[in-house]
Amino acid sequence: MNIGDKAPDFKLMDKDNNEVTLSQFRGKKVILYFYPKDNTPGCTKQACNFRDNYPQIVAKGAEVIGISKDSAKTHTNFATKHELPFILLSDPDVRVIQAYGAWKEKKMYGKTFLGIERTSFLIDEEGIIVDIVNGKRMKAATNADDIIAGGFLD
């Protein structure tokens, strides 16, 4: 995926087993973020930063959607524990994660494996990717703060 590309539509289940598509948010800005795992330190900091900024994000007519491989049950526990008001989607087969290019080779503790690279896609009202935040630009604990400061919601 590149800036300027049309964001691929998808159909995934949320924590309440409701079907969610990206296209149902057409006309709104969307912060679509991919994260490795519920209830891990970095992912929790990132989710809580989105939670703390969610009223401001929604007031500007935007929506937040988080996607990981975790199950609906795990998402429910994560959302309840941290009072997350936004949508969490399960992609156990990593189809959407791969379509967005967030499934990468990673290294940890000397081992190489495939996993989710923490990535946020900023999608405009027409479904076009206007920015991609990952790699060195990605700071989990301030992801939402940085997106807001960057002017995406203006």
PDB file of C-alpha atoms in Angstrom:
ATOM      1  CA  MET A   1       0.000   0.000   0.000  1.00  0.00           C
ATOM      2  CA  ASN A   2       1.116   3.501  -0.799  1.00  0.00           C
ATOM      3  CA  ILE A   3      -0.096   6.994  -0.080  1.00  0.00           C
ATOM      4  CA  GLY A   4      -2.649   7.881  -2.758  1.00  0.00           C
ATOM      5  CA  ASP A   5      -3.904   4.295  -3.151  1.00  0.00           C
ATOM      6  CA  LYS A   6      -7.541   3.437  -2.621  1.00  0.00           C
ATOM      7  CA  ALA A   7      -7.770   1.587   0.698  1.00  0.00           C
ATOM      8  CA  PRO A   8      -8.888  -2.009   0.076  1.00  0.00           C
ATOM      9  CA  ASP A   9     -12.357  -2.735   1.372  1.00  0.00           C
ATOM     10  CA  PHE A  10     -12.708  -5.628   3.783  1.00  0.00           C
ATOM     11  CA  LYS A  11     -15.288  -7.551   5.748  1.00  0.00           C
ATOM     12  CA  LEU A  12     -14.293  -8.653   9.261  1.00  0.00           C
ATOM     13  CA  MET A  13     -16.053  -9.435  12.524  1.00  0.00           C
ATOM     14  CA  ASP A  14     -15.929  -7.136  15.527  1.00  0.00           C
ATOM     15  CA  LYS A  15     -15.786  -8.176  19.176  1.00  0.00           C
ATOM     16  CA  ASP A  16     -19.573  -8.613  19.236  1.00  0.00           C
ATOM     17  CA  ASN A  17     -19.524 -10.791  16.081  1.00  0.00           C
ATOM     18  CA  ASN A  18     -20.995  -8.029  13.920  1.00  0.00           C
ATOM     19  CA  GLU A  19     -19.761  -7.768  10.343  1.00  0.00           C
ATOM     20  CA  VAL A  20     -17.838  -4.544   9.667  1.00  0.00           C
ATOM     21  CA  THR A  21     -16.662  -3.231   6.292  1.00  0.00           C
ATOM     22  CA  LEU A  22     -14.420  -0.280   5.550  1.00  0.00           C
ATOM     23  CA  SER A  23     -16.884   0.944   2.924  1.00  0.00           C
ATOM     24  CA  GLN A  24     -19.563   1.528   5.580  1.00  0.00           C
ATOM     25  CA  PHE A  25     -17.418   4.455   6.791  1.00  0.00           C
ATOM     26  CA  ARG A  26     -17.271   6.187   3.392  1.00  0.00           C
ATOM     27  CA  GLY A  27     -17.778   9.903   3.981  1.00  0.00           C
ATOM     28  CA  LYS A  28     -15.762   9.784   7.229  1.00  0.00           C
ATOM     29  CA  LYS A  29     -12.048   9.905   7.863  1.00  0.00           C
ATOM     30  CA  VAL A  30     -10.771   6.614   9.273  1.00  0.00           C
ATOM     31  CA  ILE A  31      -7.706   5.825  11.350  1.00  0.00           C
ATOM     32  CA  LEU A  32      -7.149   2.146  10.553  1.00  0.00           C
ATOM     33  CA  TYR A  33      -4.459   0.711  12.770  1.00  0.00           C
ATOM     34  CA  PHE A  34      -2.909  -2.742  12.777  1.00  0.00           C
ATOM     35  CA  TYR A  35      -1.352  -3.920  16.014  1.00  0.00           C
ATOM     36  CA  PRO A  36       0.362  -7.157  17.093  1.00  0.00           C
ATOM     37  CA  LYS A  37      -1.587  -8.421  20.122  1.00  0.00           C
ATOM     38  CA  ASP A  38      -4.191  -7.484  22.714  1.00  0.00           C
ATOM     39  CA  ASN A  39      -3.011  -6.880  26.286  1.00  0.00           C
ATOM     40  CA  THR A  40       0.683  -6.519  25.498  1.00  0.00           C
ATOM     41  CA  PRO A  41       2.505  -3.424  26.786  1.00  0.00           C
ATOM     42  CA  GLY A  42       2.973  -1.514  23.509  1.00  0.00           C
ATOM     43  CA  CYS A  43      -0.444  -2.423  22.119  1.00  0.00           C
ATOM     44  CA  THR A  44      -2.148  -1.439  25.358  1.00  0.00           C
ATOM     45  CA  LYS A  45      -0.389   1.952  25.398  1.00  0.00           C
ATOM     46  CA  GLN A  46      -1.398   2.522  21.778  1.00  0.00           C
ATOM     47  CA  ALA A  47      -5.041   1.540  22.356  1.00  0.00           C
ATOM     48  CA  CYS A  48      -5.279   3.696  25.483  1.00  0.00           C
ATOM     49  CA  ASN A  49      -3.850   6.672  23.570  1.00  0.00           C
ATOM     50  CA  PHE A  50      -6.605   6.223  20.973  1.00  0.00           C
ATOM     51  CA  ARG A  51      -9.138   5.851  23.819  1.00  0.00           C
ATOM     52  CA  ASP A  52      -8.009   9.073  25.472  1.00  0.00           C
ATOM     53  CA  ASN A  53      -8.249  10.967  22.164  1.00  0.00           C
ATOM     54  CA  TYR A  54     -11.410   9.256  20.905  1.00  0.00           C
ATOM     55  CA  PRO A  55     -13.866  12.034  21.868  1.00  0.00           C
ATOM     56  CA  GLN A  56     -11.790  14.549  19.903  1.00  0.00           C
ATOM     57  CA  ILE A  57     -11.461  12.157  16.939  1.00  0.00           C
ATOM     58  CA  VAL A  58     -15.212  11.484  16.791  1.00  0.00           C
ATOM     59  CA  ALA A  59     -16.023  15.187  17.241  1.00  0.00           C
ATOM     60  CA  LYS A  60     -14.050  15.818  14.049  1.00  0.00           C
ATOM     61  CA  GLY A  61     -16.158  13.228  12.187  1.00  0.00           C
ATOM     62  CA  ALA A  62     -13.550  10.461  12.106  1.00  0.00           C
ATOM     63  CA  GLU A  63     -13.501   6.851  13.308  1.00  0.00           C
ATOM     64  CA  VAL A  64     -10.832   4.545  14.762  1.00  0.00           C
ATOM     65  CA  ILE A  65     -10.629   0.871  13.799  1.00  0.00           C
ATOM     66  CA  GLY A  66      -8.035  -1.504  15.258  1.00  0.00           C
ATOM     67  CA  ILE A  67      -7.195  -4.840  13.613  1.00  0.00           C
ATOM     68  CA  SER A  68      -5.174  -7.778  14.929  1.00  0.00           C
ATOM     69  CA  LYS A  69      -5.193 -11.578  14.714  1.00  0.00           C
ATOM     70  CA  ASP A  70      -6.796 -11.838  18.149  1.00  0.00           C
ATOM     71  CA  SER A  71     -10.186 -13.488  18.590  1.00  0.00           C
ATOM     72  CA  ALA A  72     -13.448 -11.663  19.271  1.00  0.00           C
ATOM     73  CA  LYS A  73     -13.324 -12.970  22.848  1.00  0.00           C
ATOM     74  CA  THR A  74      -9.822 -11.592  23.395  1.00  0.00           C
ATOM     75  CA  HIS A  75     -10.897  -8.262  21.868  1.00  0.00           C
ATOM     76  CA  THR A  76     -13.891  -8.152  24.219  1.00  0.00           C
ATOM     77  CA  ASN A  77     -11.655  -8.706  27.255  1.00  0.00           C
ATOM     78  CA  PHE A  78      -9.136  -6.108  26.019  1.00  0.00           C
ATOM     79  CA  ALA A  79     -11.825  -3.507  25.270  1.00  0.00           C
ATOM     80  CA  THR A  80     -13.580  -4.074  28.600  1.00  0.00           C
ATOM     81  CA  LYS A  81     -10.404  -4.024  30.682  1.00  0.00           C
ATOM     82  CA  HIS A  82      -9.196  -0.748  29.139  1.00  0.00           C
ATOM     83  CA  GLU A  83     -12.601   0.843  28.389  1.00  0.00           C
ATOM     84  CA  LEU A  84     -11.906   1.071  24.651  1.00  0.00           C
ATOM     85  CA  PRO A  85     -14.808   2.792  22.863  1.00  0.00           C
ATOM     86  CA  PHE A  86     -13.718   2.123  19.283  1.00  0.00           C
ATOM     87  CA  ILE A  87     -14.011  -0.854  16.928  1.00  0.00           C
ATOM     88  CA  LEU A  88     -11.646  -3.826  17.224  1.00  0.00           C
ATOM     89  CA  LEU A  89     -11.711  -6.344  14.380  1.00  0.00           C
ATOM     90  CA  SER A  90     -10.422  -9.916  14.244  1.00  0.00           C
ATOM     91  CA  ASP A  91      -8.386 -11.067  11.243  1.00  0.00           C
ATOM     92  CA  PRO A  92      -7.319 -14.590  12.275  1.00  0.00           C
ATOM     93  CA  ASP A  93      -6.417 -15.581   8.701  1.00  0.00           C
ATOM     94  CA  VAL A  94      -4.363 -12.360   8.239  1.00  0.00           C
ATOM     95  CA  ARG A  95      -6.034 -11.703   4.857  1.00  0.00           C
ATOM     96  CA  VAL A  96      -6.665  -8.020   5.534  1.00  0.00           C
ATOM     97  CA  ILE A  97      -3.386  -7.598   7.410  1.00  0.00           C
ATOM     98  CA  GLN A  98      -1.535  -8.971   4.358  1.00  0.00           C
ATOM     99  CA  ALA A  99      -3.607  -6.907   1.901  1.00  0.00           C
ATOM    100  CA  TYR A 100      -2.466  -3.752   3.696  1.00  0.00           C
ATOM    101  CA  GLY A 101       1.166  -4.922   3.814  1.00  0.00           C
ATOM    102  CA  ALA A 102       1.319  -5.004   7.612  1.00  0.00           C
ATOM    103  CA  TRP A 103       2.354  -8.708   7.776  1.00  0.00           C
ATOM    104  CA  LYS A 104       6.148  -8.564   7.889  1.00  0.00           C
ATOM    105  CA  GLU A 105       9.216 -10.488   8.847  1.00  0.00           C
ATOM    106  CA  LYS A 106      10.175  -9.488  12.377  1.00  0.00           C
ATOM    107  CA  LYS A 107      13.035 -10.276  14.730  1.00  0.00           C
ATOM    108  CA  MET A 108      12.826 -10.696  18.478  1.00  0.00           C
ATOM    109  CA  TYR A 109      15.198 -12.368  20.909  1.00  0.00           C
ATOM    110  CA  GLY A 110      17.352 -13.562  18.012  1.00  0.00           C
ATOM    111  CA  LYS A 111      14.474 -15.298  16.232  1.00  0.00           C
ATOM    112  CA  THR A 112      12.928 -14.367  12.901  1.00  0.00           C
ATOM    113  CA  PHE A 113       9.184 -14.784  12.410  1.00  0.00           C
ATOM    114  CA  LEU A 114       6.217 -13.317  10.553  1.00  0.00           C
ATOM    115  CA  GLY A 115       4.004 -10.929  12.470  1.00  0.00           C
ATOM    116  CA  ILE A 116       2.081  -7.689  12.368  1.00  0.00           C
ATOM    117  CA  GLU A 117       4.126  -4.533  11.944  1.00  0.00           C
ATOM    118  CA  ARG A 118       2.428  -1.802  13.964  1.00  0.00           C
ATOM    119  CA  THR A 119       1.002   0.439  11.231  1.00  0.00           C
ATOM    120  CA  SER A 120      -1.646   3.170  11.047  1.00  0.00           C
ATOM    121  CA  PHE A 121      -3.340   4.065   7.767  1.00  0.00           C
ATOM    122  CA  LEU A 122      -5.002   7.468   7.580  1.00  0.00           C
ATOM    123  CA  ILE A 123      -7.875   7.192   5.123  1.00  0.00           C
ATOM    124  CA  ASP A 124      -9.852  10.176   3.844  1.00  0.00           C
ATOM    125  CA  GLU A 125     -13.596  10.470   3.270  1.00  0.00           C
ATOM    126  CA  GLU A 126     -13.268   9.044  -0.259  1.00  0.00           C
ATOM    127  CA  GLY A 127     -11.372   5.952   0.909  1.00  0.00           C
ATOM    128  CA  ILE A 128      -7.936   7.156  -0.221  1.00  0.00           C
ATOM    129  CA  ILE A 129      -4.843   6.518   1.930  1.00  0.00           C
ATOM    130  CA  VAL A 130      -3.418   9.951   2.753  1.00  0.00           C
ATOM    131  CA  ASP A 131      -0.687   8.822   5.157  1.00  0.00           C
ATOM    132  CA  ILE A 132       0.909   5.662   6.523  1.00  0.00           C
ATOM    133  CA  VAL A 133       2.544   5.730   9.949  1.00  0.00           C
ATOM    134  CA  ASN A 134       4.917   2.854  10.711  1.00  0.00           C
ATOM    135  CA  GLY A 135       8.569   2.042  11.286  1.00  0.00           C
ATOM    136  CA  LYS A 136      10.552   4.885  12.810  1.00  0.00           C
ATOM    137  CA  ARG A 137       7.566   7.257  12.601  1.00  0.00           C
ATOM    138  CA  MET A 138       5.470   4.952  14.788  1.00  0.00           C
ATOM    139  CA  LYS A 139       5.451   5.568  18.515  1.00  0.00           C
ATOM    140  CA  ALA A 140       2.804   3.315  20.056  1.00  0.00           C
ATOM    141  CA  ALA A 141       2.266   5.346  23.218  1.00  0.00           C
ATOM    142  CA  THR A 142       1.602   8.580  21.279  1.00  0.00           C
ATOM    143  CA  ASN A 143       0.171   7.253  17.990  1.00  0.00           C
ATOM    144  CA  ALA A 144      -3.150   9.128  18.272  1.00  0.00           C
ATOM    145  CA  ASP A 145      -1.474  12.280  19.630  1.00  0.00           C
ATOM    146  CA  ASP A 146       0.929  12.295  16.674  1.00  0.00           C
ATOM    147  CA  ILE A 147      -1.865  11.768  14.126  1.00  0.00           C
ATOM    148  CA  ILE A 148      -3.866  14.660  15.599  1.00  0.00           C
ATOM    149  CA  ALA A 149      -0.786  16.909  15.762  1.00  0.00           C
ATOM    150  CA  GLY A 150      -0.073  16.062  12.114  1.00  0.00           C
ATOM    151  CA  GLY A 151      -3.355  17.677  11.080  1.00  0.00           C
ATOM    152  CA  PHE A 152      -5.227  14.615   9.755  1.00  0.00           C
ATOM    153  CA  LEU A 153      -8.452  15.640  11.499  1.00  0.00           C
ATOM    154  CA  ASP A 154      -8.345  19.277  10.311  1.00  0.00           C
TER     155      ASP A 154
END
